[in-house]
């Protein structure tokens, strides 16, 4: 590599806010793992070391489902491996059919698919606020939404932020910009570190009062939570996302669902009115100038929606039970997990970066793959190991997970936060 390249890397390593992750990168064996073989949720990572996967967001466990894999070859025969048009020019009919199906599932007039939630945010958020609009960003919202907001700011929009749930501050900001006709509140539907739900009831009330719209990034919630939750089925029915889960409508909402998690398919969609769909087609750069989802992902999304119709609620029930089993077992060991909803994201608090690296390596050696999250993924000093469960995990794998955390407790000498939250 050239000296010029080396210099660029060194300068960035010194000043970039990701320095801490950079420092952890070489110390944590859980990063940059190469999967040599996959059998269910068992992953072979070296010739003789297998780990159980608690790091994938493959919530419904569809990645190896025979109904999913069987569909790919036929679709490729029909459409080719990749529709290499940008969507502005042309799309296989499968796109249009999927968009209609997604819109029907979540309950909007229309939907528009792009390959990822990130591309939707980068395309849609700057398009919505134009040169003079205002973005009000939830600080716990996903980093990709923040990056998109910075692009909008670069175009002239105003960017302000509020702490998750600080609705007084949000109301003050909305009031300050009362006269501006383009106000967009940016939140996650289900938060990616805690499984918490955004307080959409209050956010929508404020949005209506101040004539703003709410952009909801539901990368995690789509496929996992749905309408009509009850005590027996707290995840609801049909997996049609957080807005339906909370019994709300889409009057002032742009709902963004991700399919690369629950549906194991490289696609994402924005659900909206037909008028907004046309607006996005003409104003969002990734629709006009970027490549589309590959055929295999469109095919598996279609099959995933079939599976959702036939057995999605059974998979979600299983997922909730496994998550409850894991959360109880780990909390009983004295660890703190900030999860009030039962959603299959369990962030186990570890503390500082040194303990985090030690803990991550211990679990990896004990055969557990997790997501290691130091600052800036989380607040400073609140480093966590994030576990994500899938319906394809087994009870024995969860028992193994709990046993590994028990071993870790011995290693850390009981040096863990012991005030577990009530479930
Ligand atoms: C809340 C949230 N939004 C967006 C993304 C990015 O999604 P995508 O991979 O579809 O760009 C993620 C990824 O994990 C996420 O957790």
Short mmCIF file of C-alpha atoms and ligand atoms in Angstrom, two decimals:
data_model
loop_
_atom_site.label_atom_id
_atom_site.label_comp_id
_atom_site.label_asym_id
_atom_site.label_seq_id
_atom_site.Cartn_x
_atom_site.Cartn_y
_atom_site.Cartn_z
CA UNK A 1 0.00 0.00 0.00
CA UNK A 2 1.27 3.48 -0.76
CA UNK A 3 2.52 5.91 1.84
CA UNK A 4 -0.25 8.31 0.86
CA UNK A 5 -2.86 5.65 1.68
CA UNK A 6 -1.11 4.82 4.96
CA UNK A 7 -1.15 8.48 5.92
CA UNK A 8 -4.87 8.80 5.21
CA UNK A 9 -5.59 5.80 7.42
CA UNK A 10 -3.35 7.09 10.23
CA UNK A 11 -4.90 10.58 10.18
CA UNK A 12 -8.40 9.11 10.30
CA UNK A 13 -7.54 6.67 13.07
CA UNK A 14 -6.37 9.60 15.18
CA UNK A 15 -9.40 11.86 14.80
CA UNK A 16 -12.36 9.77 13.74
CA UNK A 17 -15.05 9.16 16.36
CA UNK A 18 -14.92 5.48 15.53
CA UNK A 19 -11.47 5.23 17.12
CA UNK A 20 -12.76 3.06 19.93
CA UNK A 21 -14.20 0.47 17.60
CA UNK A 22 -10.93 0.68 15.68
CA UNK A 23 -9.00 -0.04 18.88
CA UNK A 24 -11.27 -2.98 19.68
CA UNK A 25 -11.12 -4.41 16.19
CA UNK A 26 -7.76 -6.10 16.60
CA UNK A 27 -8.54 -7.32 20.15
CA UNK A 28 -11.93 -8.94 19.67
CA UNK A 29 -12.05 -12.34 18.02
CA UNK A 30 -15.80 -11.85 17.48
CA UNK A 31 -15.13 -9.25 14.72
CA UNK A 32 -14.63 -9.99 11.04
CA UNK A 33 -15.30 -13.70 11.45
CA UNK A 34 -15.23 -15.83 8.31
CA UNK A 35 -17.98 -18.46 8.23
CA UNK A 36 -16.56 -21.62 6.66
CA UNK A 37 -19.74 -23.64 6.96
CA UNK A 38 -23.29 -23.00 8.14
CA UNK A 39 -25.60 -25.65 9.61
CA UNK A 40 -28.73 -24.07 10.99
CA UNK A 41 -27.47 -21.58 13.57
CA UNK A 42 -24.15 -23.43 13.93
CA UNK A 43 -21.27 -21.71 12.16
CA UNK A 44 -17.83 -23.24 11.64
CA UNK A 45 -15.27 -20.43 11.97
CA UNK A 46 -11.97 -22.36 11.90
CA UNK A 47 -11.26 -25.96 10.80
CA UNK A 48 -12.36 -27.24 14.23
CA UNK A 49 -14.21 -24.43 16.02
CA UNK A 50 -17.98 -24.03 15.75
CA UNK A 51 -19.96 -21.17 17.23
CA UNK A 52 -23.69 -20.82 17.83
CA UNK A 53 -25.03 -17.77 16.11
CA UNK A 54 -26.65 -15.14 18.33
CA UNK A 55 -25.53 -12.25 16.15
CA UNK A 56 -27.72 -12.54 13.07
CA UNK A 57 -30.96 -10.58 12.75
CA UNK A 58 -32.44 -13.45 10.76
CA UNK A 59 -35.36 -13.29 13.23
CA UNK A 60 -37.77 -15.69 11.52
CA UNK A 61 -34.95 -18.14 10.76
CA UNK A 62 -35.74 -18.16 7.04
CA UNK A 63 -32.25 -18.13 5.53
CA UNK A 64 -32.03 -21.91 5.10
CA UNK A 65 -35.76 -22.63 4.94
CA UNK A 66 -36.37 -25.03 2.01
CA UNK A 67 -39.40 -23.01 0.90
CA UNK A 68 -37.14 -19.97 0.53
CA UNK A 69 -34.22 -21.66 -1.21
CA UNK A 70 -36.47 -23.63 -3.61
CA UNK A 71 -37.83 -20.47 -5.14
CA UNK A 72 -34.59 -18.91 -6.32
CA UNK A 73 -33.66 -20.99 -9.39
CA UNK A 74 -37.04 -20.60 -11.10
CA UNK A 75 -37.00 -16.85 -10.63
CA UNK A 76 -33.49 -16.56 -11.98
CA UNK A 77 -34.45 -18.65 -15.03
CA UNK A 78 -37.24 -16.20 -15.65
CA UNK A 79 -35.64 -12.85 -14.86
CA UNK A 80 -31.87 -13.47 -14.98
CA UNK A 81 -29.62 -13.20 -11.94
CA UNK A 82 -29.82 -9.44 -11.68
CA UNK A 83 -31.99 -6.71 -13.12
CA UNK A 84 -29.15 -4.38 -14.06
CA UNK A 85 -31.36 -1.42 -14.82
CA UNK A 86 -31.62 1.36 -12.31
CA UNK A 87 -35.22 1.38 -11.21
CA UNK A 88 -35.99 4.63 -13.01
CA UNK A 89 -35.52 2.81 -16.33
CA UNK A 90 -37.20 -0.58 -15.76
CA UNK A 91 -37.96 -3.25 -13.14
CA UNK A 92 -39.09 -6.88 -13.41
CA UNK A 93 -42.84 -7.27 -12.80
CA UNK A 94 -41.93 -9.10 -9.60
CA UNK A 95 -41.04 -5.70 -8.11
CA UNK A 96 -44.47 -4.27 -8.76
CA UNK A 97 -46.19 -7.37 -7.39
CA UNK A 98 -44.03 -7.27 -4.26
CA UNK A 99 -44.71 -3.58 -3.72
CA UNK A 100 -48.45 -4.19 -3.93
CA UNK A 101 -48.17 -7.10 -1.53
CA UNK A 102 -46.07 -5.16 1.00
CA UNK A 103 -48.44 -2.18 0.86
CA UNK A 104 -51.39 -4.48 1.51
CA UNK A 105 -49.61 -6.18 4.41
CA UNK A 106 -48.69 -2.99 6.25
CA UNK A 107 -51.87 -1.17 5.23
CA UNK A 108 -50.81 1.69 2.98
CA UNK A 109 -51.86 2.68 -0.51
CA UNK A 110 -48.43 2.02 -2.05
CA UNK A 111 -44.87 0.92 -1.36
CA UNK A 112 -41.56 1.39 -3.09
CA UNK A 113 -38.65 -1.07 -2.87
CA UNK A 114 -34.94 -0.24 -2.84
CA UNK A 115 -32.15 -2.64 -1.82
CA UNK A 116 -31.57 -1.40 1.73
CA UNK A 117 -32.97 0.82 4.47
CA UNK A 118 -29.77 2.86 4.24
CA UNK A 119 -30.42 3.64 0.58
CA UNK A 120 -34.01 4.57 1.35
CA UNK A 121 -32.88 6.97 4.07
CA UNK A 122 -30.21 8.49 1.86
CA UNK A 123 -32.73 8.93 -0.94
CA UNK A 124 -35.92 9.85 0.86
CA UNK A 125 -34.83 12.02 3.81
CA UNK A 126 -33.00 14.68 1.75
CA UNK A 127 -35.84 14.57 -0.83
CA UNK A 128 -38.44 15.29 1.87
CA UNK A 129 -36.80 18.36 3.39
CA UNK A 130 -35.26 19.88 0.27
CA UNK A 131 -33.15 23.00 0.73
CA UNK A 132 -35.01 24.68 3.59
CA UNK A 133 -36.79 22.00 5.59
CA UNK A 134 -36.13 20.86 9.16
CA UNK A 135 -35.13 17.42 10.42
CA UNK A 136 -35.71 16.50 14.06
CA UNK A 137 -33.64 13.45 14.80
CA UNK A 138 -34.06 11.07 17.72
CA UNK A 139 -30.54 10.64 19.14
CA UNK A 140 -31.15 6.91 19.64
CA UNK A 141 -32.18 6.55 16.00
CA UNK A 142 -29.98 4.48 13.72
CA UNK A 143 -26.67 5.91 12.54
CA UNK A 144 -27.68 5.48 8.87
CA UNK A 145 -30.61 7.87 9.40
CA UNK A 146 -28.18 10.38 10.91
CA UNK A 147 -25.87 10.02 7.89
CA UNK A 148 -28.84 10.66 5.59
CA UNK A 149 -29.80 13.69 7.69
CA UNK A 150 -26.28 15.07 7.29
CA UNK A 151 -26.63 14.82 3.49
CA UNK A 152 -29.87 16.82 3.81
CA UNK A 153 -28.10 19.36 6.02
CA UNK A 154 -25.39 19.69 3.38
CA UNK A 155 -28.15 20.61 0.92
CA UNK A 156 -29.30 23.42 3.23
CA UNK A 157 -31.82 21.77 5.57
CA UNK A 158 -31.70 22.38 9.34
CA UNK A 159 -30.85 19.42 11.57
CA UNK A 160 -31.73 19.34 15.28
CA UNK A 161 -31.93 16.40 17.66
CA UNK A 162 -33.72 15.27 20.80
CA UNK A 163 -33.09 12.50 23.32
CA UNK A 164 -35.35 9.45 22.82
CA UNK A 165 -38.63 10.13 24.62
CA UNK A 166 -37.88 13.82 25.43
CA UNK A 167 -41.12 15.05 23.91
CA UNK A 168 -40.90 18.45 25.63
CA UNK A 169 -37.69 19.18 23.78
CA UNK A 170 -39.25 17.91 20.55
CA UNK A 171 -42.30 20.15 21.05
CA UNK A 172 -39.98 23.14 21.64
CA UNK A 173 -38.11 22.41 18.42
CA UNK A 174 -41.33 21.96 16.47
CA UNK A 175 -42.60 25.24 17.87
CA UNK A 176 -39.40 27.06 16.90
CA UNK A 177 -39.92 25.91 13.31
CA UNK A 178 -43.71 26.22 13.34
CA UNK A 179 -43.81 28.27 10.13
CA UNK A 180 -41.67 25.85 8.14
CA UNK A 181 -43.91 23.61 5.98
CA UNK A 182 -41.29 20.84 5.68
CA UNK A 183 -40.70 19.32 9.13
CA UNK A 184 -39.72 15.67 9.43
CA UNK A 185 -39.24 13.78 12.70
CA UNK A 186 -36.82 10.84 12.35
CA UNK A 187 -37.16 7.85 14.69
CA UNK A 188 -36.57 4.11 14.80
CA UNK A 189 -39.75 2.04 15.08
CA UNK A 190 -38.04 -0.66 17.14
CA UNK A 191 -34.68 0.45 18.57
CA UNK A 192 -31.79 -1.68 17.44
CA UNK A 193 -30.05 -1.94 20.82
CA UNK A 194 -32.95 -2.39 23.26
CA UNK A 195 -35.95 -3.66 21.28
CA UNK A 196 -37.85 -0.67 22.71
CA UNK A 197 -40.70 0.82 20.70
CA UNK A 198 -40.78 4.50 19.77
CA UNK A 199 -43.58 6.35 21.53
CA UNK A 200 -45.42 6.76 18.25
CA UNK A 201 -48.72 7.67 19.90
CA UNK A 202 -47.22 10.86 21.31
CA UNK A 203 -44.94 11.49 18.34
CA UNK A 204 -47.88 11.36 15.97
CA UNK A 205 -49.94 13.61 18.20
CA UNK A 206 -47.16 16.21 18.18
CA UNK A 207 -46.63 15.77 14.45
CA UNK A 208 -50.30 16.47 13.78
CA UNK A 209 -50.30 19.50 16.11
CA UNK A 210 -47.26 21.07 14.43
CA UNK A 211 -47.90 19.83 10.86
CA UNK A 212 -44.85 17.59 10.69
CA UNK A 213 -44.39 14.08 9.32
CA UNK A 214 -42.75 11.15 11.11
CA UNK A 215 -40.24 8.98 9.27
CA UNK A 216 -40.17 5.58 11.00
CA UNK A 217 -37.16 3.30 10.38
CA UNK A 218 -38.57 -0.12 11.26
CA UNK A 219 -35.63 -2.21 10.01
CA UNK A 220 -36.04 -4.49 13.03
CA UNK A 221 -39.77 -4.39 13.66
CA UNK A 222 -41.03 -5.39 10.22
CA UNK A 223 -41.70 -9.15 10.21
CA UNK A 224 -41.36 -9.38 13.99
CA UNK A 225 -44.14 -7.28 15.53
CA UNK A 226 -47.61 -6.78 14.11
CA UNK A 227 -51.22 -5.82 14.67
CA UNK A 228 -53.49 -6.75 17.60
CA UNK A 229 -50.98 -7.65 20.32
CA UNK A 230 -52.42 -9.42 23.37
CA UNK A 231 -51.07 -10.88 26.60
CA UNK A 232 -50.93 -14.29 24.96
CA UNK A 233 -49.27 -12.95 21.80
CA UNK A 234 -47.37 -9.79 22.78
CA UNK A 235 -45.72 -9.69 19.33
CA UNK A 236 -49.19 -9.35 17.71
CA UNK A 237 -50.20 -10.88 14.41
CA UNK A 238 -48.96 -10.92 10.81
CA UNK A 239 -45.66 -9.16 11.57
CA UNK A 240 -46.85 -6.06 9.74
CA UNK A 241 -44.69 -3.61 11.66
CA UNK A 242 -44.64 -1.19 14.54
CA UNK A 243 -47.30 1.24 13.31
CA UNK A 244 -49.90 -1.52 13.07
CA UNK A 245 -48.57 -3.02 16.31
CA UNK A 246 -49.39 0.20 18.15
CA UNK A 247 -52.80 0.43 16.46
CA UNK A 248 -51.96 3.67 14.61
CA UNK A 249 -52.62 4.88 11.08
CA UNK A 250 -50.26 6.27 8.46
CA UNK A 251 -51.72 9.78 8.14
CA UNK A 252 -48.45 11.58 8.90
CA UNK A 253 -46.10 8.60 8.69
CA UNK A 254 -43.54 7.43 6.20
CA UNK A 255 -42.98 3.83 7.24
CA UNK A 256 -39.73 2.12 6.21
CA UNK A 257 -39.54 -1.65 6.55
CA UNK A 258 -36.36 -3.71 6.17
CA UNK A 259 -36.36 -7.19 4.65
CA UNK A 260 -32.71 -8.14 5.20
CA UNK A 261 -33.43 -9.07 8.81
CA UNK A 262 -36.71 -10.97 9.34
CA UNK A 263 -37.05 -11.90 5.65
CA UNK A 264 -33.42 -12.82 4.90
CA UNK A 265 -33.65 -10.86 1.62
CA UNK A 266 -31.72 -7.85 0.39
CA UNK A 267 -34.60 -5.42 0.05
CA UNK A 268 -36.32 -2.64 1.95
CA UNK A 269 -39.40 -0.56 1.25
CA UNK A 270 -41.03 2.72 2.06
CA UNK A 271 -44.78 2.47 2.57
CA UNK A 272 -46.71 5.59 1.59
CA UNK A 273 -49.43 7.08 -0.60
CA UNK A 274 -49.32 6.72 -4.40
CA UNK A 275 -48.61 10.43 -4.65
CA UNK A 276 -45.62 10.14 -2.30
CA UNK A 277 -44.43 7.05 -4.21
CA UNK A 278 -44.33 9.09 -7.43
CA UNK A 279 -42.57 11.95 -5.64
CA UNK A 280 -39.90 9.57 -4.28
CA UNK A 281 -39.41 8.01 -7.71
CA UNK A 282 -38.53 11.39 -9.14
CA UNK A 283 -36.60 12.92 -6.22
CA UNK A 284 -34.70 10.03 -4.54
CA UNK A 285 -31.28 9.49 -6.09
CA UNK A 286 -30.95 5.72 -5.35
CA UNK A 287 -34.17 5.08 -7.31
CA UNK A 288 -32.89 7.00 -10.29
CA UNK A 289 -29.20 6.20 -10.35
CA UNK A 290 -28.38 3.13 -8.24
CA UNK A 291 -28.66 -0.65 -8.78
CA UNK A 292 -31.71 -2.65 -7.63
CA UNK A 293 -32.11 -5.73 -5.39
CA UNK A 294 -30.92 -8.97 -7.03
CA UNK A 295 -33.52 -11.37 -8.39
CA UNK A 296 -32.75 -13.99 -5.72
CA UNK A 297 -33.69 -11.50 -3.00
CA UNK A 298 -36.93 -10.54 -4.69
CA UNK A 299 -37.78 -14.23 -5.04
CA UNK A 300 -36.99 -15.03 -1.41
CA UNK A 301 -38.93 -12.00 -0.22
CA UNK A 302 -41.95 -13.34 -2.12
CA UNK A 303 -41.55 -16.78 -0.51
CA UNK A 304 -40.94 -15.17 2.86
CA UNK A 305 -44.26 -13.36 2.56
CA UNK A 306 -45.93 -16.70 1.71
CA UNK A 307 -44.33 -18.24 4.80
CA UNK A 308 -45.44 -15.24 6.84
CA UNK A 309 -49.03 -15.84 5.69
CA UNK A 310 -48.94 -19.57 6.45
CA UNK A 311 -46.79 -19.86 9.61
CA UNK A 312 -45.35 -16.46 10.52
CA UNK A 313 -47.24 -16.22 13.80
CA UNK A 314 -46.04 -19.70 14.85
CA UNK A 315 -42.42 -18.66 14.14
CA UNK A 316 -42.88 -15.46 16.15
CA UNK A 317 -44.36 -17.36 19.07
CA UNK A 318 -41.31 -19.62 19.07
CA UNK A 319 -39.01 -16.59 18.82
CA UNK A 320 -40.65 -14.92 21.82
CA UNK A 321 -40.37 -18.09 23.92
CA UNK A 322 -36.68 -18.53 23.09
CA UNK A 323 -36.00 -14.87 23.86
CA UNK A 324 -37.78 -15.13 27.20
CA UNK A 325 -35.80 -18.27 28.03
CA UNK A 326 -32.49 -16.53 27.22
CA UNK A 327 -33.37 -13.27 29.01
CA UNK A 328 -34.49 -15.04 32.18
CA UNK A 329 -31.45 -17.31 32.27
CA UNK A 330 -28.95 -14.48 31.78
CA UNK A 331 -30.71 -12.11 34.19
CA UNK A 332 -30.82 -14.81 36.85
CA UNK A 333 -27.02 -14.85 36.67
CA UNK A 334 -27.11 -11.17 37.70
CA UNK A 335 -26.55 -9.47 34.37
CA UNK A 336 -28.52 -6.40 33.43
CA UNK A 337 -30.41 -6.46 30.12
CA UNK A 338 -32.31 -3.33 29.06
CA UNK A 339 -35.28 -4.92 27.31
CA UNK A 340 -38.85 -4.18 28.37
CA UNK A 341 -40.69 -5.45 25.32
CA UNK A 342 -39.60 -9.07 24.94
CA UNK A 343 -38.30 -8.24 21.44
CA UNK A 344 -35.52 -10.67 20.38
CA UNK A 345 -32.68 -8.17 20.96
CA UNK A 346 -30.92 -8.64 24.30
CA UNK A 347 -28.11 -6.21 25.05
CA UNK A 348 -26.19 -7.54 28.05
CA UNK A 349 -24.39 -4.72 29.89
CA UNK A 350 -20.70 -5.40 30.43
CA UNK A 351 -19.15 -2.03 31.28
CA UNK A 352 -15.88 -0.72 29.94
CA UNK A 353 -14.05 -1.61 26.70
CA UNK A 354 -11.45 -3.83 28.44
CA UNK A 355 -14.11 -5.95 30.09
CA UNK A 356 -16.04 -6.00 26.84
CA UNK A 357 -13.07 -7.37 24.88
CA UNK A 358 -12.39 -9.99 27.56
CA UNK A 359 -16.05 -11.00 27.65
CA UNK A 360 -16.41 -11.17 23.87
CA UNK A 361 -13.32 -13.34 23.52
CA UNK A 362 -14.40 -15.63 26.34
CA UNK A 363 -17.80 -16.20 24.72
CA UNK A 364 -16.26 -16.76 21.31
CA UNK A 365 -13.94 -19.41 22.69
CA UNK A 366 -16.92 -20.96 24.50
CA UNK A 367 -18.65 -21.25 21.10
CA UNK A 368 -20.97 -18.22 21.10
CA UNK A 369 -21.16 -15.57 18.36
CA UNK A 370 -22.58 -12.21 19.51
CA UNK A 371 -22.33 -8.59 18.41
CA UNK A 372 -19.71 -6.73 20.44
CA UNK A 373 -20.85 -3.13 20.92
CA UNK A 374 -18.46 -0.51 22.35
CA UNK A 375 -18.87 3.27 22.09
CA UNK A 376 -19.97 4.85 19.72
CA UNK A 377 -22.47 2.07 19.07
CA UNK A 378 -23.67 2.73 22.62
CA UNK A 379 -23.10 5.52 25.18
CA UNK A 380 -19.61 5.69 26.69
CA UNK A 381 -19.16 3.29 29.62
CA UNK A 382 -22.29 1.30 28.72
CA UNK A 383 -20.66 -1.27 26.48
CA UNK A 384 -22.85 -4.26 25.72
CA UNK A 385 -22.81 -7.65 24.11
CA UNK A 386 -25.86 -7.69 21.87
CA UNK A 387 -27.65 -11.00 21.39
CA UNK A 388 -30.22 -11.47 18.68
CA UNK A 389 -32.34 -14.60 18.62
CA UNK A 390 -34.01 -16.31 15.72
CA UNK A 391 -36.83 -18.82 15.42
CA UNK A 392 -34.21 -21.24 14.05
CA UNK A 393 -32.27 -21.35 17.33
CA UNK A 394 -32.88 -24.43 19.47
CA UNK A 395 -33.56 -24.66 23.22
CA UNK A 396 -30.25 -26.49 23.62
CA UNK A 397 -28.46 -23.58 21.95
CA UNK A 398 -30.05 -21.15 24.39
CA UNK A 399 -29.00 -23.38 27.31
CA UNK A 400 -25.47 -23.31 25.90
CA UNK A 401 -25.67 -19.49 25.72
CA UNK A 402 -26.73 -19.23 29.36
CA UNK A 403 -23.97 -21.64 30.42
CA UNK A 404 -21.41 -19.52 28.55
CA UNK A 405 -22.59 -16.39 30.40
CA UNK A 406 -22.31 -18.32 33.65
CA UNK A 407 -18.67 -19.13 32.80
CA UNK A 408 -18.11 -15.48 31.94
CA UNK A 409 -19.44 -14.44 35.33
CA UNK A 410 -16.76 -16.58 36.99
CA UNK A 411 -14.13 -14.97 34.77
CA UNK A 412 -15.28 -11.43 35.55
CA UNK A 413 -15.29 -12.27 39.25
CA UNK A 414 -18.92 -11.31 39.76
CA UNK A 415 -17.97 -7.86 38.47
CA UNK A 416 -21.24 -7.35 36.62
CA UNK A 417 -24.20 -5.06 37.06
CA UNK A 418 -26.64 -6.93 39.24
CA UNK A 419 -29.83 -4.84 39.19
CA UNK A 420 -31.60 -6.65 36.41
CA UNK A 421 -34.69 -4.88 35.11
CA UNK A 422 -38.01 -6.63 35.56
CA UNK A 423 -39.02 -8.52 32.42
C1 LIG B 1 -32.55 0.53 12.85
C2 LIG B 1 -31.74 0.22 11.63
N1 LIG B 1 -31.93 0.95 10.54
C3 LIG B 1 -31.24 0.71 9.41
C4 LIG B 1 -30.30 -0.29 9.33
C5 LIG B 1 -29.57 -0.51 8.05
O1 LIG B 1 -30.36 -1.38 7.29
P1 LIG B 1 -29.89 -1.85 5.86
O2 LIG B 1 -28.90 -2.92 6.07
O3 LIG B 1 -31.15 -2.37 5.21
O4 LIG B 1 -29.34 -0.67 5.17
C6 LIG B 1 -30.08 -1.10 10.43
C7 LIG B 1 -29.08 -2.18 10.35
O5 LIG B 1 -28.81 -2.95 11.17
C8 LIG B 1 -30.80 -0.83 11.62
O6 LIG B 1 -30.58 -1.56 12.73
#
